[in-house]
Short mmCIF file of C-alpha atoms and ligand atoms in Angstrom, two decimals:
data_model
loop_
_atom_site.label_atom_id
_atom_site.label_comp_id
_atom_site.label_asym_id
_atom_site.label_seq_id
_atom_site.Cartn_x
_atom_site.Cartn_y
_atom_site.Cartn_z
CA MET A 1 -24.00 11.65 -4.11
CA ASP A 2 -21.21 14.22 -4.14
CA LYS A 3 -17.76 13.15 -3.12
CA ARG A 4 -17.76 14.76 0.30
CA THR A 5 -21.06 13.07 1.19
CA MET A 6 -19.79 9.71 -0.03
CA LEU A 7 -16.62 9.99 2.06
CA GLU A 8 -18.65 10.96 5.11
CA GLU A 9 -21.01 8.04 4.53
CA GLY A 10 -17.99 5.74 4.30
CA VAL A 11 -16.69 6.95 7.65
CA ARG A 12 -20.15 6.57 9.17
CA ALA A 13 -20.43 2.97 7.95
CA ILE A 14 -17.13 2.05 9.62
CA ARG A 15 -18.04 3.84 12.86
CA GLU A 16 -21.40 2.07 12.96
CA ALA A 17 -19.79 -1.34 12.46
CA ALA A 18 -17.08 -0.72 15.07
CA PRO A 19 -18.11 2.16 17.34
CA ASP A 20 -15.32 1.71 19.89
CA PHE A 21 -12.43 0.97 17.58
CA ALA A 22 -9.71 3.62 17.23
CA PRO A 23 -7.10 2.64 14.64
CA ASP A 24 -3.36 2.94 15.36
CA LEU A 25 -2.62 2.20 11.75
CA VAL A 26 -3.97 1.04 8.42
CA LEU A 27 -2.38 -1.93 6.73
CA VAL A 28 -2.85 -2.60 3.02
CA LEU A 29 -1.83 -6.11 2.04
CA GLY A 30 -0.50 -6.72 -1.45
CA SER A 31 -0.80 -9.71 -3.79
CA GLY A 32 0.20 -12.92 -2.06
CA LEU A 33 0.79 -11.15 1.26
CA GLY A 34 -2.67 -11.70 2.73
CA SER A 35 -1.51 -14.22 5.32
CA LEU A 36 -0.53 -11.43 7.72
CA ALA A 37 -4.27 -10.92 8.22
CA ASP A 38 -4.48 -14.42 9.77
CA ARG A 39 -2.40 -13.15 12.67
CA VAL A 40 -4.87 -10.39 13.52
CA GLU A 41 -7.09 -10.89 16.55
CA PRO A 42 -10.34 -9.77 14.92
CA ALA A 43 -12.71 -7.27 16.51
CA ALA A 44 -14.88 -6.60 13.43
CA VAL A 45 -14.96 -7.51 9.75
CA ILE A 46 -16.70 -5.17 7.32
CA PRO A 47 -17.28 -6.29 3.71
CA TYR A 48 -16.41 -3.56 1.22
CA ASP A 49 -19.95 -3.57 -0.16
CA LYS A 50 -21.12 -2.25 3.21
CA ILE A 51 -18.84 0.81 3.02
CA PRO A 52 -19.71 3.55 0.52
CA GLY A 53 -16.53 4.45 -1.39
CA PHE A 54 -15.05 0.95 -1.09
CA LYS A 55 -15.52 -0.81 -4.44
CA PRO A 56 -15.21 -4.56 -4.92
CA SER A 57 -11.66 -5.66 -5.67
CA THR A 58 -11.50 -7.81 -8.79
CA ALA A 59 -7.78 -8.56 -8.53
CA PRO A 60 -6.59 -12.10 -7.79
CA TYR A 61 -5.99 -12.91 -4.12
CA HIS A 62 -7.69 -9.73 -2.93
CA ALA A 63 -10.62 -10.54 -0.60
CA GLY A 64 -12.79 -7.43 -0.37
CA ARG A 65 -13.10 -6.68 3.31
CA LEU A 66 -11.88 -4.37 6.01
CA LEU A 67 -10.63 -6.29 9.02
CA LEU A 68 -10.33 -4.44 12.33
CA GLY A 69 -8.41 -5.98 15.21
CA GLN A 70 -5.20 -6.32 17.20
CA LEU A 71 -1.84 -7.14 15.70
CA ALA A 72 1.40 -7.00 17.69
CA GLY A 73 -0.28 -4.86 20.33
CA LYS A 74 -1.67 -2.26 17.91
CA ASN A 75 -5.19 -1.57 16.68
CA VAL A 76 -4.95 -2.22 12.97
CA ALA A 77 -7.42 -1.72 10.14
CA VAL A 78 -6.43 -4.18 7.46
CA MET A 79 -7.54 -3.64 3.88
CA GLN A 80 -7.81 -7.20 2.64
CA GLY A 81 -7.79 -6.37 -1.00
CA ARG A 82 -7.00 -3.05 -2.60
CA LEU A 83 -8.28 -1.38 -5.72
CA HIS A 84 -6.05 -0.97 -8.74
CA TYR A 85 -6.20 1.39 -11.69
CA TYR A 86 -5.92 -1.59 -14.06
CA GLU A 87 -9.28 -2.89 -12.82
CA GLY A 88 -10.90 0.02 -14.63
CA TYR A 89 -11.42 2.26 -11.63
CA SER A 90 -10.36 5.87 -11.89
CA MET A 91 -7.32 6.97 -9.91
CA SER A 92 -9.73 8.84 -7.66
CA GLU A 93 -11.86 5.73 -7.03
CA VAL A 94 -8.78 3.61 -6.36
CA THR A 95 -7.86 5.91 -3.50
CA ASP A 96 -11.24 6.71 -1.93
CA PRO A 97 -10.79 3.99 0.74
CA LEU A 98 -7.66 5.80 1.92
CA ARG A 99 -9.51 9.12 2.08
CA ILE A 100 -12.20 7.48 4.18
CA LEU A 101 -9.75 5.74 6.51
CA ALA A 102 -7.84 8.99 7.03
CA LEU A 103 -11.05 10.92 7.75
CA TRP A 104 -12.03 8.15 10.18
CA GLY A 105 -8.88 9.01 12.15
CA ALA A 106 -6.07 6.74 10.95
CA LYS A 107 -2.77 8.60 11.05
CA ARG A 108 -0.35 5.91 9.94
CA LEU A 109 -0.39 3.71 6.87
CA ILE A 110 1.59 0.63 5.90
CA LEU A 111 1.43 -0.11 2.18
CA THR A 112 2.69 -3.50 0.99
CA ASN A 113 2.91 -4.92 -2.49
CA ALA A 114 4.46 -7.52 -4.74
CA ALA A 115 6.84 -5.87 -7.18
CA GLY A 116 9.19 -6.72 -9.99
CA GLY A 117 12.86 -6.24 -9.10
CA VAL A 118 14.67 -3.79 -11.39
CA ASN A 119 17.85 -3.28 -9.39
CA LEU A 120 20.45 -5.71 -10.76
CA THR A 121 21.53 -6.78 -7.27
CA PHE A 122 18.03 -7.81 -6.15
CA ALA A 123 16.86 -11.42 -5.93
CA ARG A 124 13.43 -12.98 -6.03
CA GLY A 125 12.00 -13.06 -2.52
CA ASP A 126 13.85 -9.96 -1.30
CA LEU A 127 11.98 -7.50 0.91
CA MET A 128 12.45 -3.83 0.09
CA LEU A 129 11.79 -0.71 2.11
CA ILE A 130 10.32 1.88 -0.26
CA THR A 131 12.30 5.07 0.21
CA ASP A 132 10.65 7.05 -2.59
CA HIS A 133 8.58 6.58 -5.71
CA ILE A 134 8.26 7.62 -9.35
CA LYS A 135 4.92 8.12 -11.04
CA MET A 136 4.97 9.09 -14.71
CA PHE A 137 1.80 7.46 -16.01
CA THR A 138 -1.91 8.17 -15.57
CA GLU A 139 -3.49 11.24 -14.07
CA SER A 140 -2.94 12.07 -10.41
CA PRO A 141 -5.43 10.57 -7.93
CA VAL A 142 -5.88 14.05 -6.49
CA ARG A 143 -6.61 15.72 -9.85
CA GLY A 144 -10.09 17.18 -10.18
CA LYS A 145 -12.62 19.50 -8.64
CA GLU A 146 -13.45 17.38 -5.62
CA ASN A 147 -10.35 15.42 -4.79
CA HIS A 148 -8.86 18.04 -2.55
CA LEU A 149 -11.93 18.32 -0.32
CA ALA A 150 -10.24 16.21 2.26
CA GLY A 151 -6.81 17.86 2.06
CA PRO A 152 -4.90 20.67 0.36
CA ARG A 153 -4.74 20.75 -3.45
CA PHE A 154 -1.01 21.48 -3.52
CA PHE A 155 1.17 19.59 -1.10
CA ASP A 156 4.75 18.58 -0.58
CA MET A 157 6.03 15.11 -1.51
CA THR A 158 9.59 15.45 -0.19
CA GLU A 159 9.21 12.92 2.61
CA THR A 160 6.36 10.82 1.31
CA TYR A 161 7.70 7.70 3.01
CA SER A 162 8.26 8.37 6.69
CA VAL A 163 11.92 8.38 7.69
CA ALA A 164 10.94 7.43 11.25
CA MET A 165 8.87 4.45 10.14
CA GLY A 166 11.67 3.39 7.80
CA HIS A 167 14.03 3.29 10.78
CA VAL A 168 11.57 1.08 12.61
CA LEU A 169 11.46 -1.34 9.67
CA ARG A 170 15.27 -1.49 9.51
CA LYS A 171 15.39 -2.19 13.22
CA ALA A 172 12.80 -4.95 12.86
CA ALA A 173 14.81 -6.50 10.00
CA ARG A 174 17.98 -6.48 12.11
CA LYS A 175 16.13 -8.09 15.01
CA GLN A 176 14.78 -10.83 12.77
CA GLY A 177 18.02 -11.34 10.85
CA ILE A 178 16.27 -10.48 7.60
CA ARG A 179 18.16 -8.86 4.73
CA LEU A 180 16.28 -5.70 3.89
CA ARG A 181 16.73 -3.97 0.56
CA GLU A 182 15.86 -0.32 0.02
CA GLY A 183 14.86 1.54 -3.06
CA VAL A 184 12.61 3.52 -5.33
CA TYR A 185 9.30 2.00 -6.46
CA MET A 186 8.06 3.04 -9.87
CA PHE A 187 4.37 2.87 -10.72
CA PHE A 188 3.24 1.25 -13.96
CA PRO A 189 -0.51 1.19 -14.63
CA GLY A 190 -0.66 -2.38 -15.99
CA PRO A 191 -2.32 -4.80 -16.10
CA GLN A 192 0.22 -6.07 -18.62
CA TYR A 193 3.67 -6.52 -17.19
CA GLU A 194 6.35 -4.26 -18.63
CA THR A 195 8.52 -4.83 -21.67
CA PRO A 196 12.27 -5.30 -21.24
CA ALA A 197 12.75 -1.85 -22.82
CA GLU A 198 10.41 -0.29 -20.27
CA ILE A 199 12.37 -1.95 -17.49
CA ARG A 200 15.66 -0.59 -18.85
CA MET A 201 14.00 2.84 -18.93
CA ALA A 202 12.83 2.43 -15.33
CA ARG A 203 16.35 1.52 -14.21
CA THR A 204 17.84 4.48 -16.07
CA LEU A 205 15.34 6.76 -14.33
CA GLY A 206 16.35 5.48 -10.91
CA ALA A 207 13.81 2.77 -10.13
CA ASP A 208 14.72 -0.29 -8.09
CA ALA A 209 11.34 -2.01 -8.37
CA VAL A 210 8.17 -1.69 -10.44
CA GLY A 211 4.55 -2.40 -9.64
CA MET A 212 0.91 -1.51 -10.24
CA SER A 213 -0.23 -0.23 -6.85
CA THR A 214 0.87 1.74 -3.78
CA VAL A 215 1.75 5.05 -5.45
CA PRO A 216 -1.84 6.33 -5.88
CA GLU A 217 -2.54 5.45 -2.25
CA ALA A 218 0.67 7.05 -1.04
CA ILE A 219 -0.18 10.30 -2.84
CA VAL A 220 -3.62 10.55 -1.23
CA ALA A 221 -2.33 9.51 2.18
CA ARG A 222 0.30 12.25 1.87
CA GLN A 223 -2.36 14.79 0.96
CA MET A 224 -4.21 13.79 4.11
CA GLY A 225 -1.13 14.03 6.28
CA MET A 226 -0.66 10.34 7.07
CA GLN A 227 2.72 8.84 7.94
CA ILE A 228 3.56 6.14 5.40
CA LEU A 229 5.67 3.01 5.43
CA GLY A 230 5.99 1.12 2.15
CA VAL A 231 7.29 -2.43 1.79
CA SER A 232 7.71 -4.42 -1.43
CA LEU A 233 8.19 -8.12 -1.81
CA ILE A 234 10.31 -8.66 -4.90
CA SER A 235 8.14 -11.43 -6.33
CA ASN A 236 10.05 -11.73 -9.58
CA LEU A 237 12.84 -10.12 -11.50
CA ALA A 238 11.33 -7.61 -13.91
CA ALA A 239 10.90 -8.28 -17.61
CA GLY A 240 14.03 -9.23 -19.52
CA MET A 241 16.13 -9.80 -16.41
CA ALA A 242 15.79 -13.54 -15.89
CA GLY A 243 16.70 -14.79 -19.36
CA GLN A 244 13.66 -15.76 -21.36
CA SER A 245 11.45 -16.66 -18.40
CA GLN A 246 7.92 -15.25 -18.42
CA ILE A 247 6.26 -13.31 -15.61
CA THR A 248 2.94 -14.79 -14.52
CA GLU A 249 0.45 -13.92 -11.84
CA GLU A 250 1.05 -17.41 -10.38
CA GLU A 251 4.75 -16.66 -9.98
CA VAL A 252 3.88 -13.46 -8.14
CA ALA A 253 1.52 -15.31 -5.78
CA GLU A 254 3.98 -18.16 -5.19
CA ALA A 255 6.68 -15.71 -4.18
CA GLY A 256 4.28 -14.29 -1.62
CA ALA A 257 3.54 -17.73 -0.21
CA ALA A 258 7.23 -18.67 -0.14
CA SER A 259 8.13 -15.46 1.70
CA ALA A 260 5.07 -15.33 3.95
CA GLU A 261 6.91 -16.35 7.12
CA ARG A 262 9.67 -13.78 6.66
CA PHE A 263 7.26 -11.08 5.58
CA CYS A 264 4.94 -11.67 8.54
CA ALA A 265 7.84 -11.80 11.03
CA LEU A 266 9.23 -8.53 9.68
CA MET A 267 5.89 -6.74 9.71
CA GLU A 268 4.80 -8.00 13.14
CA THR A 269 8.13 -6.97 14.65
CA ALA A 270 7.95 -3.56 13.01
CA ILE A 271 4.37 -2.98 14.15
CA ALA A 272 5.31 -3.96 17.70
CA LEU A 273 8.22 -1.48 17.59
CA LEU A 274 6.11 1.44 16.35
CA PRO A 275 5.47 4.02 19.05
CA PRO A 276 1.91 4.19 20.40
CA ALA A 277 -0.45 6.22 18.22
CA GLU A 278 -0.42 9.35 20.37
CA LYS A 279 3.38 9.54 20.10
CA ALA A 280 3.54 8.79 16.38
CA GLU A 281 3.81 12.40 15.31
CA GLU A 282 6.58 13.40 17.70
N1 HPA B 1 5.78 -5.64 -12.88
C1 HPA B 1 4.72 -4.95 -12.42
N2 HPA B 1 4.03 -5.30 -11.36
C2 HPA B 1 4.42 -6.41 -10.71
C3 HPA B 1 5.50 -7.18 -11.12
C4 HPA B 1 6.22 -6.77 -12.27
O1 HPA B 1 7.22 -7.40 -12.71
N3 HPA B 1 5.62 -8.20 -10.24
C5 HPA B 1 4.62 -8.04 -9.33
N4 HPA B 1 3.89 -6.97 -9.60
#
């Protein structure tokens, strides 16, 4: 199956499973942040193996299903489980779900993740608005003969993360009395965590947080003209920053659980404050 056919089949599978559902936004939930999905009033649940182009997620805490429903008054399509480069998928495969969701008609995207804090003023459990990103490793998810079929080959990345949606998140944080950090997210391919030297490099280059997701998806969503909001939970201080302590996947998940209430309150408030879909592009 060529890429275009696969993407079209993916869209068809979603339309067949939920013929009347028009998404206001797509929500991708990062490691440990899955509990926001419990607050969705479900209309349909589609396992990834029923959607061509959606591969099974093998990452911990990533259920592989697309949940469609209502959250804070908006029609949301929740990716419960995302694909990562470190799972062995190509950058193109990692991002095919986003291509399909954009072709389906989703215009706004909220990307969330657990990330290591690099900024010296950050603390474990902080929430960070992603204002920009750095990608130095791996090929681009839009490299190749077929990856521009759904959007232009060359495109601008100046305002990858929507300024308007960032304002909405700040407003939601103020309303909820939540301290919101802001910063640059740097992509590392993983799955090993970074070395202290790599973290010093990241800080020198201007990163405030590091992680293994989000950036491939943001690039493809940008290519397809989606508006993007990115939010990181600082699940741990990055390598070398907290004395000799080790970073583990359990620590990352625990931080998600410990911050679930705050994270959910922030996201629900922000989603409620977003303008209706038809006004989103004004
Ligand atoms: N590094 C990379 N990815 C991560 C980290 C980290 O320290 N924490 C959570 N995801």
